[in-house]
Amino acid sequence: MTYRLRAGDTGPVQQSPRTCGSACLTVARMLVDPVFASWVRTGEPQPPGSPTGATEAERFAAYERIVMRRTNGVVAGGGRLNGPWPRALGTPPWGALRELEYGASRLGTQYTVDVLRGQDEYALVDSFDHLVDVVGDGEPGLLYIGNALLPRHVVLILPGDGDRMLDVYDPGTGRVDHLRRDTVVQHRLRLSGWDVPWLAVRPTGLRQVKDRAYVPAPGTAPA
């Protein structure tokens, strides 16, 4: 059965204070990989090499650790070189980009990083509208948010169910709500206590044709 999240739903909650990005990337993969989503939620079927866990929360936490190892290590998913990053500082945007392209989005989707902090209201309107255009089923984005000084949290951007609308999954609470343009532009996000948009890791709108074998199994990195 296909796993879906829409405004009003509740998804998994991040399993440590530093894994908001890893939680978003794990949920992103659940949205495009029904077998993986079933394993996280029920334990069955168990893909070869998948980590152990007796409960949904344990399996989700185990995969969060796998994701963080890839996003923060020297070698990211697919064997690509990656800029290492201390786990205590969460998920780097370049590591998140590589993870999204490595099976946490629709096959072949390409991603880029946009800097939102410092944009004026007109530029933020354009950035939000572009997100609406490129974020779709199987092609989610990440939004790095925080206060006026630093990015402190990561949320998952999902397609909304209306014209010029997006949804947002907050791993800090598990809640999925509408993401309105005015809350982004006016720095009133109020997601896990953070308001200011800093970065968007978003689809470019381009896709590369890849063989299905490109999609990795959960056990491509040990728990």
Short mmCIF file of C-alpha atoms in Angstrom, two decimals:
data_model
loop_
_atom_site.label_atom_id
_atom_site.label_comp_id
_atom_site.label_asym_id
_atom_site.label_seq_id
_atom_site.Cartn_x
_atom_site.Cartn_y
_atom_site.Cartn_z
CA MET A 1 0.00 0.00 0.00
CA THR A 2 1.31 3.46 -0.91
CA TYR A 3 2.29 5.65 2.03
CA ARG A 4 0.97 9.20 1.88
CA LEU A 5 0.99 12.25 4.14
CA ARG A 6 -1.39 15.18 3.82
CA ALA A 7 -2.29 18.16 5.99
CA GLY A 8 -4.01 16.88 9.13
CA ASP A 9 -2.06 13.59 9.16
CA THR A 10 0.52 12.57 11.74
CA GLY A 11 3.80 10.99 10.69
CA PRO A 12 6.76 9.58 12.63
CA VAL A 13 8.59 11.74 15.17
CA GLN A 14 12.35 12.20 15.03
CA GLN A 15 14.05 9.85 17.45
CA SER A 16 16.83 12.17 18.69
CA PRO A 17 17.33 15.94 19.04
CA ARG A 18 19.78 16.00 16.10
CA THR A 19 17.96 13.85 13.55
CA CYS A 20 15.29 16.19 12.20
CA GLY A 21 16.93 16.08 8.78
CA SER A 22 17.41 12.32 8.91
CA ALA A 23 13.77 11.88 9.92
CA CYS A 24 12.61 14.00 6.97
CA LEU A 25 14.77 11.98 4.58
CA THR A 26 13.49 8.69 6.01
CA VAL A 27 9.88 9.82 5.58
CA ALA A 28 10.71 11.02 2.05
CA ARG A 29 11.89 7.53 1.19
CA MET A 30 8.76 6.00 2.74
CA LEU A 31 6.68 8.13 0.37
CA VAL A 32 8.35 6.71 -2.76
CA ASP A 33 9.17 3.15 -1.65
CA PRO A 34 6.10 1.13 -0.52
CA VAL A 35 8.19 -1.88 0.54
CA PHE A 36 10.43 0.30 2.69
CA ALA A 37 7.42 2.09 4.20
CA SER A 38 5.80 -1.25 5.04
CA TRP A 39 9.00 -2.45 6.73
CA VAL A 40 9.22 0.71 8.87
CA ARG A 41 5.57 0.51 9.90
CA THR A 42 5.07 -3.24 10.32
CA GLY A 43 8.47 -4.94 10.14
CA GLU A 44 7.41 -6.84 7.01
CA PRO A 45 8.71 -7.56 4.48
CA GLN A 46 12.24 -7.21 5.78
CA PRO A 47 14.57 -6.14 2.95
CA PRO A 48 18.01 -7.79 2.89
CA GLY A 49 20.46 -5.95 5.11
CA SER A 50 17.85 -3.82 6.86
CA PRO A 51 18.57 -2.88 10.50
CA THR A 52 16.83 -4.57 13.39
CA GLY A 53 13.99 -3.12 15.42
CA ALA A 54 11.06 -4.67 17.26
CA THR A 55 8.79 -1.62 16.98
CA GLU A 56 8.06 1.04 14.39
CA ALA A 57 9.91 3.64 16.48
CA GLU A 58 12.98 1.37 16.78
CA ARG A 59 13.07 0.69 13.05
CA PHE A 60 12.62 4.37 12.25
CA ALA A 61 15.42 5.31 14.67
CA ALA A 62 17.71 2.64 13.20
CA TYR A 63 17.23 3.97 9.70
CA GLU A 64 17.69 7.56 10.87
CA ARG A 65 21.18 6.52 12.01
CA ILE A 66 21.91 4.99 8.59
CA VAL A 67 20.78 8.19 6.87
CA MET A 68 22.91 10.39 9.13
CA ARG A 69 25.94 8.21 8.48
CA ARG A 70 25.50 8.80 4.75
CA THR A 71 24.61 12.50 4.86
CA ASN A 72 27.40 13.43 7.28
CA GLY A 73 30.17 11.13 6.09
CA VAL A 74 32.93 11.53 3.55
CA VAL A 75 31.16 9.15 1.14
CA ALA A 76 27.44 9.73 0.54
CA GLY A 77 24.89 7.44 -1.06
CA GLY A 78 25.92 6.03 -4.42
CA GLY A 79 29.59 6.29 -3.51
CA ARG A 80 29.72 10.03 -4.20
CA LEU A 81 32.18 12.19 -2.28
CA ASN A 82 30.59 14.33 0.39
CA GLY A 83 31.74 17.16 2.63
CA PRO A 84 31.89 15.62 6.14
CA TRP A 85 29.87 17.30 8.87
CA PRO A 86 29.70 16.78 12.67
CA ARG A 87 26.60 14.83 13.67
CA ALA A 88 26.10 17.17 16.61
CA LEU A 89 25.22 19.91 14.09
CA GLY A 90 22.54 17.85 12.33
CA THR A 91 22.24 17.24 8.60
CA PRO A 92 24.22 19.34 6.12
CA PRO A 93 22.18 20.53 3.12
CA TRP A 94 24.64 19.05 0.59
CA GLY A 95 24.39 15.65 2.31
CA ALA A 96 20.59 15.92 2.31
CA LEU A 97 20.66 16.70 -1.40
CA ARG A 98 22.67 13.56 -2.13
CA GLU A 99 20.33 11.44 0.01
CA LEU A 100 17.26 12.77 -1.79
CA GLU A 101 18.85 11.88 -5.11
CA TYR A 102 19.87 8.48 -3.68
CA GLY A 103 16.45 6.87 -3.40
CA ALA A 104 14.59 9.32 -1.12
CA SER A 105 12.79 10.88 -4.08
CA ARG A 106 11.35 9.78 -7.39
CA LEU A 107 13.97 7.97 -9.44
CA GLY A 108 16.24 10.37 -11.34
CA THR A 109 15.06 13.59 -9.67
CA GLN A 110 17.81 16.20 -9.47
CA TYR A 111 18.12 18.65 -6.57
CA THR A 112 19.72 21.99 -5.79
CA VAL A 113 20.11 24.23 -2.71
CA ASP A 114 18.59 27.72 -2.57
CA VAL A 115 19.63 30.27 0.05
CA LEU A 116 16.49 31.99 1.38
CA ARG A 117 17.95 33.89 4.32
CA GLY A 118 18.49 37.49 3.32
CA GLN A 119 15.93 37.47 0.53
CA ASP A 120 13.42 40.31 0.59
CA GLU A 121 9.68 39.68 0.53
CA TYR A 122 9.44 39.80 -3.27
CA ALA A 123 12.22 37.24 -3.68
CA LEU A 124 10.67 34.97 -1.03
CA VAL A 125 7.35 35.10 -2.88
CA ASP A 126 9.13 33.99 -6.05
CA SER A 127 11.01 31.25 -4.17
CA PHE A 128 7.82 29.90 -2.61
CA ASP A 129 5.98 29.93 -5.92
CA HIS A 130 8.86 28.05 -7.53
CA LEU A 131 8.67 25.43 -4.76
CA VAL A 132 5.00 24.95 -5.57
CA ASP A 133 5.95 24.38 -9.20
CA VAL A 134 8.69 21.79 -8.60
CA VAL A 135 7.61 19.91 -5.46
CA GLY A 136 5.36 17.01 -6.38
CA ASP A 137 4.45 13.46 -5.46
CA GLY A 138 7.75 11.68 -5.08
CA GLU A 139 9.68 14.94 -5.46
CA PRO A 140 9.64 16.56 -2.00
CA GLY A 141 11.93 19.28 -0.70
CA LEU A 142 13.56 20.21 2.58
CA LEU A 143 13.31 23.55 4.33
CA TYR A 144 15.98 24.58 6.83
CA ILE A 145 14.51 26.96 9.40
CA GLY A 146 15.67 28.67 12.57
CA ASN A 147 15.96 32.06 14.20
CA ALA A 148 17.52 35.28 12.95
CA LEU A 149 21.02 33.98 13.70
CA LEU A 150 21.17 30.29 12.75
CA PRO A 151 19.25 27.48 11.03
CA ARG A 152 18.12 25.08 13.77
CA HIS A 153 15.57 22.66 12.32
CA VAL A 154 14.65 20.83 9.11
CA VAL A 155 11.14 20.12 7.80
CA LEU A 156 9.90 18.22 4.74
CA ILE A 157 7.98 20.11 2.04
CA LEU A 158 5.20 18.14 0.34
CA PRO A 159 2.71 18.94 -2.42
CA GLY A 160 -0.52 20.43 -1.15
CA ASP A 161 -4.02 19.56 -2.31
CA GLY A 162 -4.89 22.93 -3.75
CA ASP A 163 -3.68 25.55 -6.22
CA ARG A 164 -0.51 27.35 -5.08
CA MET A 165 -0.47 25.31 -1.86
CA LEU A 166 2.16 23.20 -0.10
CA ASP A 167 2.09 20.92 2.93
CA VAL A 168 4.87 20.56 5.50
CA TYR A 169 5.86 17.63 7.72
CA ASP A 170 7.51 18.66 10.99
CA PRO A 171 9.59 15.77 12.39
CA GLY A 172 9.70 17.43 15.80
CA THR A 173 5.97 16.82 16.28
CA GLY A 174 5.08 14.44 13.45
CA ARG A 175 2.34 16.84 12.36
CA VAL A 176 1.57 17.64 8.74
CA ASP A 177 0.08 21.09 8.13
CA HIS A 178 -0.48 23.49 5.27
CA LEU A 179 2.52 25.66 4.45
CA ARG A 180 1.24 29.08 3.47
CA ARG A 181 3.22 31.55 1.44
CA ASP A 182 2.60 34.43 3.85
CA THR A 183 4.08 32.52 6.81
CA VAL A 184 7.26 31.93 4.82
CA VAL A 185 7.51 35.49 3.53
CA GLN A 186 6.75 37.08 6.92
CA HIS A 187 8.95 34.69 8.95
CA ARG A 188 5.99 33.28 10.91
CA LEU A 189 6.50 29.55 10.30
CA ARG A 190 6.04 28.46 13.94
CA LEU A 191 7.34 24.96 13.31
CA SER A 192 8.79 23.42 16.47
CA GLY A 193 9.33 26.96 17.71
CA TRP A 194 11.30 28.19 14.67
CA ASP A 195 10.14 30.91 12.27
CA VAL A 196 12.85 32.00 9.84
CA PRO A 197 13.45 30.22 6.50
CA TRP A 198 17.15 29.74 5.74
CA LEU A 199 17.64 27.18 2.96
CA ALA A 200 15.56 25.10 0.59
CA VAL A 201 16.82 21.79 -0.81
CA ARG A 202 14.45 21.44 -3.72
CA PRO A 203 13.98 19.64 -7.04
CA THR A 204 15.42 21.42 -10.04
CA GLY A 205 12.47 20.37 -12.18
CA LEU A 206 14.76 18.06 -14.19
CA ARG A 207 14.97 14.28 -14.04
CA GLN A 208 17.57 11.84 -15.32
CA VAL A 209 16.57 8.43 -16.64
CA LYS A 210 18.13 5.77 -14.44
CA ASP A 211 17.89 2.01 -14.20
CA ARG A 212 15.69 0.70 -11.42
CA ALA A 213 18.76 -0.98 -9.89
CA TYR A 214 19.87 2.50 -8.87
CA VAL A 215 17.41 2.46 -5.93
CA PRO A 216 19.38 1.26 -2.89
CA ALA A 217 18.33 -1.31 -0.31
CA PRO A 218 18.07 -0.09 3.31
CA GLY A 219 21.15 -2.11 4.25
CA THR A 220 23.56 -0.25 1.96
CA ALA A 221 24.99 1.23 5.15
CA PRO A 222 25.16 -0.71 8.43
CA ALA A 223 23.02 0.34 11.38
#
